[in-house]
Tab-separated table of C-alpha atoms in Angstrom:
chain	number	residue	atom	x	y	z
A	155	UNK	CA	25.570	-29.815	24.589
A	156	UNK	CA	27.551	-26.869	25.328
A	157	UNK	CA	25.598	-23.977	26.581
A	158	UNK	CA	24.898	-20.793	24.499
A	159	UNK	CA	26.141	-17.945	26.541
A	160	UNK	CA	23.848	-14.805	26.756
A	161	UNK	CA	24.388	-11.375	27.181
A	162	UNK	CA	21.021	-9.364	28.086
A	163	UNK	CA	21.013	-5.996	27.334
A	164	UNK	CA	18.320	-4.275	29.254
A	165	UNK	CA	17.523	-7.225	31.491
A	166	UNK	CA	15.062	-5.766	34.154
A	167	UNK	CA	12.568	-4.488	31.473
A	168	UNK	CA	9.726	-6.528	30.252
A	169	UNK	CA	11.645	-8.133	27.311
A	170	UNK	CA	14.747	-8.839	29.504
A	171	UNK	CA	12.432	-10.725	32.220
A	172	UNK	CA	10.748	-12.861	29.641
A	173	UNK	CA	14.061	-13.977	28.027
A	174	UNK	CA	15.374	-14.955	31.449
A	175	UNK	CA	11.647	-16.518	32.186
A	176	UNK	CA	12.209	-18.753	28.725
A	177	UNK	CA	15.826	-19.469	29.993
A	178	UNK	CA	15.111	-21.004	33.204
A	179	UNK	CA	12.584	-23.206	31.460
A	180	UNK	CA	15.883	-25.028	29.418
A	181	UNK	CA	18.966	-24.621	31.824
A	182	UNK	CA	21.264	-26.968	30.091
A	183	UNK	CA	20.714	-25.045	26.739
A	184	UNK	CA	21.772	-21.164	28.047
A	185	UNK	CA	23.971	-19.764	29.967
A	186	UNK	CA	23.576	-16.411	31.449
A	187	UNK	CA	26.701	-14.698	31.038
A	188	UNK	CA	26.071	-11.056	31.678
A	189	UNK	CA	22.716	-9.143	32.487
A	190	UNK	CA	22.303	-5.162	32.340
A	191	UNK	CA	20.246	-2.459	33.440
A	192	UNK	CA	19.786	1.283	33.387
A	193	UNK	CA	18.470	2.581	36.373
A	194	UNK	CA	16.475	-0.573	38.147
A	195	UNK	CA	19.463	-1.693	40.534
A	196	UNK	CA	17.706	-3.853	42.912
A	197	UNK	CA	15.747	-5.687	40.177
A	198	UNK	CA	19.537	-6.558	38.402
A	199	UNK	CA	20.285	-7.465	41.923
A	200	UNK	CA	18.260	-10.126	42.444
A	201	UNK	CA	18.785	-11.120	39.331
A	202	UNK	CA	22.168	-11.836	39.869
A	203	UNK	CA	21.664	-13.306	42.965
A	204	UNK	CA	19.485	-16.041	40.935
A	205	UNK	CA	21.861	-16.090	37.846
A	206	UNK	CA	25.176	-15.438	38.868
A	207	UNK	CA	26.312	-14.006	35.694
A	208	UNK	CA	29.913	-13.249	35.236
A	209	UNK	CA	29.100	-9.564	34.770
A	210	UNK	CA	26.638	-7.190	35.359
A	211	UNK	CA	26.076	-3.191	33.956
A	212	UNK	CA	24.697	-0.540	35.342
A	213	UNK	CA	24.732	3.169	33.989
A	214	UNK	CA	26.653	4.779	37.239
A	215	UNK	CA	29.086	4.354	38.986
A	216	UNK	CA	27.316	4.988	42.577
A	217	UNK	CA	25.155	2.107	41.538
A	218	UNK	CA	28.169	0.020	40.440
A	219	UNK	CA	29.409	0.249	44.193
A	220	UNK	CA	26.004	-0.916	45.819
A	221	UNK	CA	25.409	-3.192	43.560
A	222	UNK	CA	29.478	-4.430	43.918
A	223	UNK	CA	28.911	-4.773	47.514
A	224	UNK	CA	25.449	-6.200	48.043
A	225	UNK	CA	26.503	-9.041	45.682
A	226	UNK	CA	30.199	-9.210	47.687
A	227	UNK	CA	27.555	-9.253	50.844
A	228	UNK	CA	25.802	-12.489	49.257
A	229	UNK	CA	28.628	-14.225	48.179
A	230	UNK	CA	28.444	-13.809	44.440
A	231	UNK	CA	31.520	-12.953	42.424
A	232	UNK	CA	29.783	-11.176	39.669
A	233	UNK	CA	31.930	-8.494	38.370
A	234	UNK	CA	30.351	-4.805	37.972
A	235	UNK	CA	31.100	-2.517	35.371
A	236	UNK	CA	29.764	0.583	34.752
A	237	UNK	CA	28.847	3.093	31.731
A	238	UNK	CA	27.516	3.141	27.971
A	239	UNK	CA	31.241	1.522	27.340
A	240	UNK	CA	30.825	-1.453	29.072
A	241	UNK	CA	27.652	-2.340	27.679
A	242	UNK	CA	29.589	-2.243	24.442
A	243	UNK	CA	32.305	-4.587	25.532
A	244	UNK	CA	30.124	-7.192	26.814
A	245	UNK	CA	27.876	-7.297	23.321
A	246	UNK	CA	31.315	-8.216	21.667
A	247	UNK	CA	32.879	-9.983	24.517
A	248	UNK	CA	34.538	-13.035	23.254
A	249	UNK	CA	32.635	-15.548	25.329
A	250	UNK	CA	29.138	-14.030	24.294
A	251	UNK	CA	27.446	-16.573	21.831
A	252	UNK	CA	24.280	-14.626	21.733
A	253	UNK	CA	23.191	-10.999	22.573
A	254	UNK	CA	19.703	-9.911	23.399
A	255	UNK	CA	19.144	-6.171	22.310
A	256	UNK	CA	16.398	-5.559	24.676
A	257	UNK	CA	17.404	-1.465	25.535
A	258	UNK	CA	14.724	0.863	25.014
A	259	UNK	CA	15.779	3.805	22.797
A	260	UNK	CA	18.462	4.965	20.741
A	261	UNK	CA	21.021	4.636	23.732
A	262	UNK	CA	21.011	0.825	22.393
A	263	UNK	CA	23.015	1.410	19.194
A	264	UNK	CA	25.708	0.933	20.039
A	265	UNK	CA	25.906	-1.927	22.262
A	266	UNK	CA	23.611	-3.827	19.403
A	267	UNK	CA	25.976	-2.262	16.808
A	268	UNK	CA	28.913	-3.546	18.935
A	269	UNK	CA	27.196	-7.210	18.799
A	270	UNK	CA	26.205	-7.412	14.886
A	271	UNK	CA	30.362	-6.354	14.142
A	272	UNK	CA	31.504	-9.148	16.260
A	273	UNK	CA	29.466	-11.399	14.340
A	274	UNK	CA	27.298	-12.821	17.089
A	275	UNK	CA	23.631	-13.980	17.452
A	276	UNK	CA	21.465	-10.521	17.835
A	277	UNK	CA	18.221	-10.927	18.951
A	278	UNK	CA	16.800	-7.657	18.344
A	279	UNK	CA	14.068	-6.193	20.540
A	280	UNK	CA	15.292	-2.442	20.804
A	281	UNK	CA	13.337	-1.254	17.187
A	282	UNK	CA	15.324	2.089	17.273
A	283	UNK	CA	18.954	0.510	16.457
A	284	UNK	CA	17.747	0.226	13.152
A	285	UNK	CA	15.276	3.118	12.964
A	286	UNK	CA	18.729	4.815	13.831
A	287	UNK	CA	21.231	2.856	11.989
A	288	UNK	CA	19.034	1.926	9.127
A	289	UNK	CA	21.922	1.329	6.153
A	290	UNK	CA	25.064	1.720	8.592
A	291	UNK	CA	23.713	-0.820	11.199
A	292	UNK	CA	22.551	-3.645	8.204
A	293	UNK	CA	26.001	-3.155	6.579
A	294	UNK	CA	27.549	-4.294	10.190
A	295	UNK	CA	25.364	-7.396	10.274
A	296	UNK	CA	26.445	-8.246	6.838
A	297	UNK	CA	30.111	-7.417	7.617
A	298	UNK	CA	30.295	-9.122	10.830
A	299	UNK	CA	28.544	-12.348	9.700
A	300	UNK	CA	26.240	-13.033	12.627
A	301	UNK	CA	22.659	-13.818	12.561
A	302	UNK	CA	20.288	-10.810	13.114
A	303	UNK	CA	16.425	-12.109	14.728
A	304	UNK	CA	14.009	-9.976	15.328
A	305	UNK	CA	11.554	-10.007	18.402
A	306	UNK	CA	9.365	-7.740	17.770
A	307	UNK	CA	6.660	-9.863	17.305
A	308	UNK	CA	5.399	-8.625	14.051
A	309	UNK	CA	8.808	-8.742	13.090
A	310	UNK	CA	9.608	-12.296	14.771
A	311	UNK	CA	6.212	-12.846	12.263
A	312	UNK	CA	6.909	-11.685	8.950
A	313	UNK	CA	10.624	-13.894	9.445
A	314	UNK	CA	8.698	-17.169	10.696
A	315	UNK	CA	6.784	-16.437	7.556
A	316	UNK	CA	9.440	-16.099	5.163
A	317	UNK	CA	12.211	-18.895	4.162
A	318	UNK	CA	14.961	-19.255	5.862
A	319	UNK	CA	17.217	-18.691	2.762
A	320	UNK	CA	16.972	-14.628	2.817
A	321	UNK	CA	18.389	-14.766	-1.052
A	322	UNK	CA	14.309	-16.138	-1.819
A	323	UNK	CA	13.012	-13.229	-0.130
A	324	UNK	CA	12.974	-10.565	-3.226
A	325	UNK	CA	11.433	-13.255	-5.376
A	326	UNK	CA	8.493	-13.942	-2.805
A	327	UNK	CA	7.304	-10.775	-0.939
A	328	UNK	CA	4.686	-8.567	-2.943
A	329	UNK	CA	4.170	-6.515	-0.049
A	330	UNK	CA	4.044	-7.237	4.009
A	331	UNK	CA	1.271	-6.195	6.535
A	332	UNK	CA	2.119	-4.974	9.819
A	333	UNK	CA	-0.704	-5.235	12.126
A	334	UNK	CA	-1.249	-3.338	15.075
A	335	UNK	CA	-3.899	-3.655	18.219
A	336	UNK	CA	-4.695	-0.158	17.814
A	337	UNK	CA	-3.736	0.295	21.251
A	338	UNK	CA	-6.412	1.509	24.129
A	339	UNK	CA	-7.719	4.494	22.015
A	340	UNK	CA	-8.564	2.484	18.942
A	341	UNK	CA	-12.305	3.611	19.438
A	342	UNK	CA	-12.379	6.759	21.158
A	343	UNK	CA	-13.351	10.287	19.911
A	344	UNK	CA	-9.711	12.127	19.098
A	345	UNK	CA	-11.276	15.384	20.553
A	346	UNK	CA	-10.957	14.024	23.910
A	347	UNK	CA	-7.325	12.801	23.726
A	348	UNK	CA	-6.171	15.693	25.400
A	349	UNK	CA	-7.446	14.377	28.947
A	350	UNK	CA	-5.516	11.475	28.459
A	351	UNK	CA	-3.579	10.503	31.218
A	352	UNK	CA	-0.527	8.532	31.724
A	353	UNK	CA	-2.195	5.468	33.360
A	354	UNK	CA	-4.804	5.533	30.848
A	355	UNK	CA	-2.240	5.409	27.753
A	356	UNK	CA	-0.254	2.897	29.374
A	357	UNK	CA	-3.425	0.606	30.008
A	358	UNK	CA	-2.498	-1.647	26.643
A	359	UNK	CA	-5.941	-3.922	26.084
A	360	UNK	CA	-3.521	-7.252	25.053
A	361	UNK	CA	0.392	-6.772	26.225
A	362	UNK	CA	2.524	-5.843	29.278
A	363	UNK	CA	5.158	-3.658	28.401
A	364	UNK	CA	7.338	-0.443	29.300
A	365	UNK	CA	5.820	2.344	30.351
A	366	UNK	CA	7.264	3.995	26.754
A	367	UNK	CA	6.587	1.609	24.341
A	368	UNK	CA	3.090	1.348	25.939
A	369	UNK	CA	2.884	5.424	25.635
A	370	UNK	CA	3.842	4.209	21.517
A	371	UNK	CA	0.968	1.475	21.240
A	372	UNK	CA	-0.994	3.778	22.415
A	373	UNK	CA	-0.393	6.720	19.973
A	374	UNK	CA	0.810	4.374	17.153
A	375	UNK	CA	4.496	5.354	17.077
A	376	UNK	CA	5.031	2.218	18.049
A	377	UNK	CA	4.004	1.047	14.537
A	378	UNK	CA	5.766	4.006	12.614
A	379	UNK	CA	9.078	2.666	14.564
A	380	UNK	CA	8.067	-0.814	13.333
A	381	UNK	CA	7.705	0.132	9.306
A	382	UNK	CA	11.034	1.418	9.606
A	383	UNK	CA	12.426	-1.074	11.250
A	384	UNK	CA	10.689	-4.010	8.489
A	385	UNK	CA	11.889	-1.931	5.935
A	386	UNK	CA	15.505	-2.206	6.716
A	387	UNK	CA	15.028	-6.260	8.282
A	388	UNK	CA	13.384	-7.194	5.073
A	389	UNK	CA	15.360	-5.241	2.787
A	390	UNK	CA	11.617	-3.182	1.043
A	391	UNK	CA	10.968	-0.391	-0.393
A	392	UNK	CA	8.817	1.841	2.284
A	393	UNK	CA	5.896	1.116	-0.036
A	394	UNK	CA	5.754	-2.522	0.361
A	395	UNK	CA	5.509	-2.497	4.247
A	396	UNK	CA	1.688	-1.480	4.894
A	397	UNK	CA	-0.351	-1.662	8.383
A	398	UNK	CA	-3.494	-2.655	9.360
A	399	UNK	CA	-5.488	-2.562	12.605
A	400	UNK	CA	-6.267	-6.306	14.304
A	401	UNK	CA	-7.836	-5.305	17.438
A	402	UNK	CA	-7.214	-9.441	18.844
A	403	UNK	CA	-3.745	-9.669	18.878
A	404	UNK	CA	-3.512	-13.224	17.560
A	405	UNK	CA	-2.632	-12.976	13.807
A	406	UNK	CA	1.022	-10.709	14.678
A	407	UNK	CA	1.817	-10.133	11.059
A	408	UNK	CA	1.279	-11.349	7.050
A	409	UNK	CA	3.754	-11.580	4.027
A	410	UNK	CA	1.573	-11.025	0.821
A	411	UNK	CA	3.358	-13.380	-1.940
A	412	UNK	CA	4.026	-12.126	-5.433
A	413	UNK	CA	1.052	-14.753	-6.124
A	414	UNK	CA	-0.799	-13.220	-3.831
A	415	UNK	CA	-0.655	-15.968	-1.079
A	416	UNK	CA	-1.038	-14.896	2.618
A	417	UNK	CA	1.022	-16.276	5.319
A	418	UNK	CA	0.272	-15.414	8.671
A	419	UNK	CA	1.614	-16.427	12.114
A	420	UNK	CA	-0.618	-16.673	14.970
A	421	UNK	CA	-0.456	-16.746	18.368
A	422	UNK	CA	-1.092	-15.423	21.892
A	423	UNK	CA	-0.089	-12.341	22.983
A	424	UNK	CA	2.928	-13.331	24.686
A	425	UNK	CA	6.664	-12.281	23.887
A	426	UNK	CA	8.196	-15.537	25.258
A	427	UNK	CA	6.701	-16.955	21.734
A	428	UNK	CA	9.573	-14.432	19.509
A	429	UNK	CA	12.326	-14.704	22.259
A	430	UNK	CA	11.919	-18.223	22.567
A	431	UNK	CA	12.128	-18.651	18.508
A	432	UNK	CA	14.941	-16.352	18.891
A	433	UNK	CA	16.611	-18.322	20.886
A	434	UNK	CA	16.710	-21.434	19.373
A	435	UNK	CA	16.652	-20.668	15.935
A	436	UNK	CA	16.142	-22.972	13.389
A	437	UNK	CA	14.538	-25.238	16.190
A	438	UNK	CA	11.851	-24.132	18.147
A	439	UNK	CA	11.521	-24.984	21.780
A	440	UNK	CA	8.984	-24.720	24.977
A	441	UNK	CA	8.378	-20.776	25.899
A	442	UNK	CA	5.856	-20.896	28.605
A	443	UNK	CA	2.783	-19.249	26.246
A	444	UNK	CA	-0.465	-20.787	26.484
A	445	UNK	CA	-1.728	-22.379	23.102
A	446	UNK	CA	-4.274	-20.349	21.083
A	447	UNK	CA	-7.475	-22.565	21.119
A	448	UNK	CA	-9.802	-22.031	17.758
A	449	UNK	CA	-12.975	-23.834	19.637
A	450	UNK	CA	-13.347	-20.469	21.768
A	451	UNK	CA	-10.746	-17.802	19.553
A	452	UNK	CA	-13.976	-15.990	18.558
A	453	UNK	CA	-14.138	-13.476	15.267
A	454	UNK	CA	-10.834	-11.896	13.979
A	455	UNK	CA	-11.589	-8.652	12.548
A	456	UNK	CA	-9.115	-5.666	10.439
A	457	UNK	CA	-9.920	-2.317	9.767
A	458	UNK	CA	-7.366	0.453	8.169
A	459	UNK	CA	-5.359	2.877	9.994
A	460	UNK	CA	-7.466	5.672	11.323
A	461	UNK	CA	-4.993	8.792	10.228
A	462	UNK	CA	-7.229	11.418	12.063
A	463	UNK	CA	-6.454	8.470	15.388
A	464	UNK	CA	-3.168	7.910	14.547
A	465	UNK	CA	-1.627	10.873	12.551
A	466	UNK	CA	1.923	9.951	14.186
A	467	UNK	CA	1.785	6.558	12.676
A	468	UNK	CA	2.130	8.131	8.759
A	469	UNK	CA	5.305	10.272	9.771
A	470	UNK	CA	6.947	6.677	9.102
A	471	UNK	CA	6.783	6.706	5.240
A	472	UNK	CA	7.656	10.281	5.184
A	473	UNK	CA	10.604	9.725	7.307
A	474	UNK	CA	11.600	6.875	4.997
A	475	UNK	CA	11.604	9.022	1.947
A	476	UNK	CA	13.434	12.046	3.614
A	477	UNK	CA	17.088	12.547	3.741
A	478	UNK	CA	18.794	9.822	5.661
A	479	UNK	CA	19.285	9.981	9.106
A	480	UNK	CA	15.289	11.900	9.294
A	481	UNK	CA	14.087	8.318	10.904
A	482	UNK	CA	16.616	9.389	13.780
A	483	UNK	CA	15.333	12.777	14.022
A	484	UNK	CA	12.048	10.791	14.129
A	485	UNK	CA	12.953	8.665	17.386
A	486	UNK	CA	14.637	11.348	18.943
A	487	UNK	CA	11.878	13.661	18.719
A	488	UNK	CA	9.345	10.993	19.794
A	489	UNK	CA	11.381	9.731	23.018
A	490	UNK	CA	11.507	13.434	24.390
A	491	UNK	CA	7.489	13.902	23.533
A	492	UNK	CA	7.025	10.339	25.601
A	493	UNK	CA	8.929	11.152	28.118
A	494	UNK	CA	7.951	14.851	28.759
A	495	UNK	CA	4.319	13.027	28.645
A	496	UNK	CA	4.902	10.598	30.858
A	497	UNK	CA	6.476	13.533	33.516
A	498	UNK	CA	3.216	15.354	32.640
A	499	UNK	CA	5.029	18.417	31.167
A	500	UNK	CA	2.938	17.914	27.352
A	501	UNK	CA	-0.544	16.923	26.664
A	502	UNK	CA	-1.057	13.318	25.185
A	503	UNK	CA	-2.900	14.682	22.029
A	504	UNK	CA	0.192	17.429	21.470
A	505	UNK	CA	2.606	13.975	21.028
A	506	UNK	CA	2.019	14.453	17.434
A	507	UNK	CA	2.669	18.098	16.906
A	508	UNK	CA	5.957	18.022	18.698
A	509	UNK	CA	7.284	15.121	16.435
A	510	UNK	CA	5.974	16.568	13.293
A	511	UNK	CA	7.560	20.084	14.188
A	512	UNK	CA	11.053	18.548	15.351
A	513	UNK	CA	10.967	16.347	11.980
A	514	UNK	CA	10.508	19.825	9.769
A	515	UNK	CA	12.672	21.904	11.949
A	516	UNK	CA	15.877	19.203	11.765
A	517	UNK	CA	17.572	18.537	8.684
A	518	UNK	CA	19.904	16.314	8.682
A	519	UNK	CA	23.503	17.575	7.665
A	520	UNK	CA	24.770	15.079	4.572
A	521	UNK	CA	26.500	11.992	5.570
A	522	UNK	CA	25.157	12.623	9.227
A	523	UNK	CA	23.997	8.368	8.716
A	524	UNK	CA	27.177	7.366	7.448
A	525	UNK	CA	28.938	6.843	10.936
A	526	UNK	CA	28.102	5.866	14.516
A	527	UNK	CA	29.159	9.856	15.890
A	528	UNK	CA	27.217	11.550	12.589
A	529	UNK	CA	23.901	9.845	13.992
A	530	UNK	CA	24.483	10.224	17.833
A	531	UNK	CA	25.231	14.081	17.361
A	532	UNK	CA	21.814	14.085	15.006
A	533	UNK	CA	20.098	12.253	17.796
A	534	UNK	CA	21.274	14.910	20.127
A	535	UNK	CA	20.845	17.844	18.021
A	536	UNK	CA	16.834	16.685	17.652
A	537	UNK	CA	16.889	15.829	20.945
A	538	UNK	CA	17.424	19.607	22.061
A	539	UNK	CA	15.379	20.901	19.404
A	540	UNK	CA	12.513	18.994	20.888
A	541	UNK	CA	13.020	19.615	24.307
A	542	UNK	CA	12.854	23.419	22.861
A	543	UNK	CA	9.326	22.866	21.861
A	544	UNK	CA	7.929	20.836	25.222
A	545	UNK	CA	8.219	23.736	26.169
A	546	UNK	CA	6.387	25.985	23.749
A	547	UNK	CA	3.721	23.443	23.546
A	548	UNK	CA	3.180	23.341	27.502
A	549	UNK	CA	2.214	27.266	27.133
């Protein structure tokens, strides 16, 4: 068997170390040809030092040069590149088989972009390439003639749910449900959100993840990026993706049938269970999860969306039917109020306000999400717009 070669986009995060944790459990099957990272150089370094990958990325080029010379130090010849252009180059490098999207934000359009025009493998973890993209980055899948996964688990869901022939999926899906944990604040009075602090928000009751997308679980953007995103995977109107509030964890999504069937996947908590189906599509293979056990699973329980909770979560659908390229404005909006959060410049409970005032203050310009530069400068123009009102809000 000839190895699938990987490229990891974003391989120090929390994604990236569980793909290379599912790897190393099959070593004749992958092959780790090139590993990235943003900021976390001596996490990519021992990763190469374990891997050897034929290239690593890093976003500057003083970290290119210690990297470059602690791995000349060890003895490994991985080559170091540096910049947003060289994370584009390896997505579509010729030797890549498969590319795992695994950047957080909008900065990982294009390299995802990069990998659905060359026509390889994509197994999509970074949500905002197509909350972003929407139409433009679909049309590249279906021009470059690769195989888009998601691994978002309640995406990774809703497709283990569904045939594998996407022609049958009009003809079956009434409607799909999203659920969601409803994060660490799923019970607590919203008049007292405004102490929240960032330990507290990132404090996730059933996942380890990134300090932002915990920040997102926690106020429900995380969800509102996800009924974007399954409107544009699945091809639905915005009215036919719906959420609903499983505090367990263990059912990760449902396709309603026209005939009103429910199929559900279930499972633990644990994102080697997507990036290991994303791997080995059709097949399925070992991922290192434990098994669910039924004799001592205890009650599964739903309840709806809490909008007074959770107002950011409903900015999805209104995004959705807004001029195109408002999702963008969306993101952008939401990764400065996370950020500026997280630095403890805004108020956890003032999230909200500065995505819903960036949203109404941003139009986008007509055919601003017809090209790769229309959307960037839109992303940017949102971005400073929001940065604008941390600081109004922080008064």
């Amino acid at each position: 068997m000839t190895p699938t070669r990987l490229c990891i986009l974003g391989s120090t995060g929390s994604v990236g170390t569980n793909t290379l944790d599912v790897v190393a459990r099959h070593p004749q099957r992958y092959e780790v040809f090139a590993l990235t990272a943003h900021s976390r150089t001596d996490a990519l370094l021992a990763q190469c030092l374990a891997w050897r990958p034929r290239y690593a990325a890093v976003a500057e080029a003083q970290q290119a040069r210690q990297l470059g010379a602690a791995l000349a130090d060890a003895g490994v010849r991985t080559e170091v590149l540096v910049g947003p252009q060289a994370l584009v180059e390896l997505a579509a490098h010729p030797e890549v088989d498969a590319v795992m999207g695994a950047i957080v934000g909008a900065a990982g359009l294009p390299p995802c972009l990069a990998a659905a025009r060359a026509g390889k493998r994509l197994l999509l973890a970074n949500k905002e390439a197509l909350v972003v993209g929407g139409a433009l980055f679909m049309q590249a899948v279906r021009d470059g003639g690769g195989l888009l996964l998601p691994i978002d688990s309640e995406h990774s869901a809703i497709f283990q749910c569904l045939p594998e022939d996407r022609d049958q999926w009009a003809s079956r899906i009434d409607h799909i449900l999203l659920t969601a944990s409803g994060g660490p604040f799923r019970t607590r009075d919203p008049a007292t959100l405004a102490e929240v602090t960032p330990e507290q928000a990132c404090a996730h009751p059933n996942w380890v993840m990134g300090r932002k997308i915990s920040v997102d679980s926690a106020t429900m953007m995380n969800k509102a990026l996800e009924v974007i995103e399954a409107r544009w995977l699945f091809d639905l109107s915005p009215a036919q993706v719906r959420v609903v509030i499983h505090p367990q964890s263990i059912i990760h999504s449902m396709v309603v049938c026209r005939d009103h069937s429910v199929l559900a996947q279930l499972g633990t908590p644990d994102m080697r269970v997507p990036i290991a189906y994303g791997l080995s599509f059709p097949q399925r293979i070992e991922s290192g999860a434990a098994q669910l056990d039924f004799a001592t699973l205890g009650a599964l329980s739903f309840e709806p969306a809490d909008e007074r909770r959770f107002p950011g979560l409903f900015l999805a659908w209104e995004a959705l039917e807004a001029a195109p390229g408002s999702t963008a404005v969306l993101n952008a909006a939401n990764e400065v109020a996370v950020a500026a959060f997280l630095d403890g410049r805004l108020r956890f409970d003032r999230i909200h306000a500065l995505n819903r005032a960036t949203l109404d203050a941003v139009l986008p310009e007509p055919g601003a999400a017809q090209s790769v530069d229309g959307l960037l400068d839109l992303d940017a123009r949102a971005r400073r717009r929001a940065e604008e009102l941390v600081r109004s809000l922080a008064r």
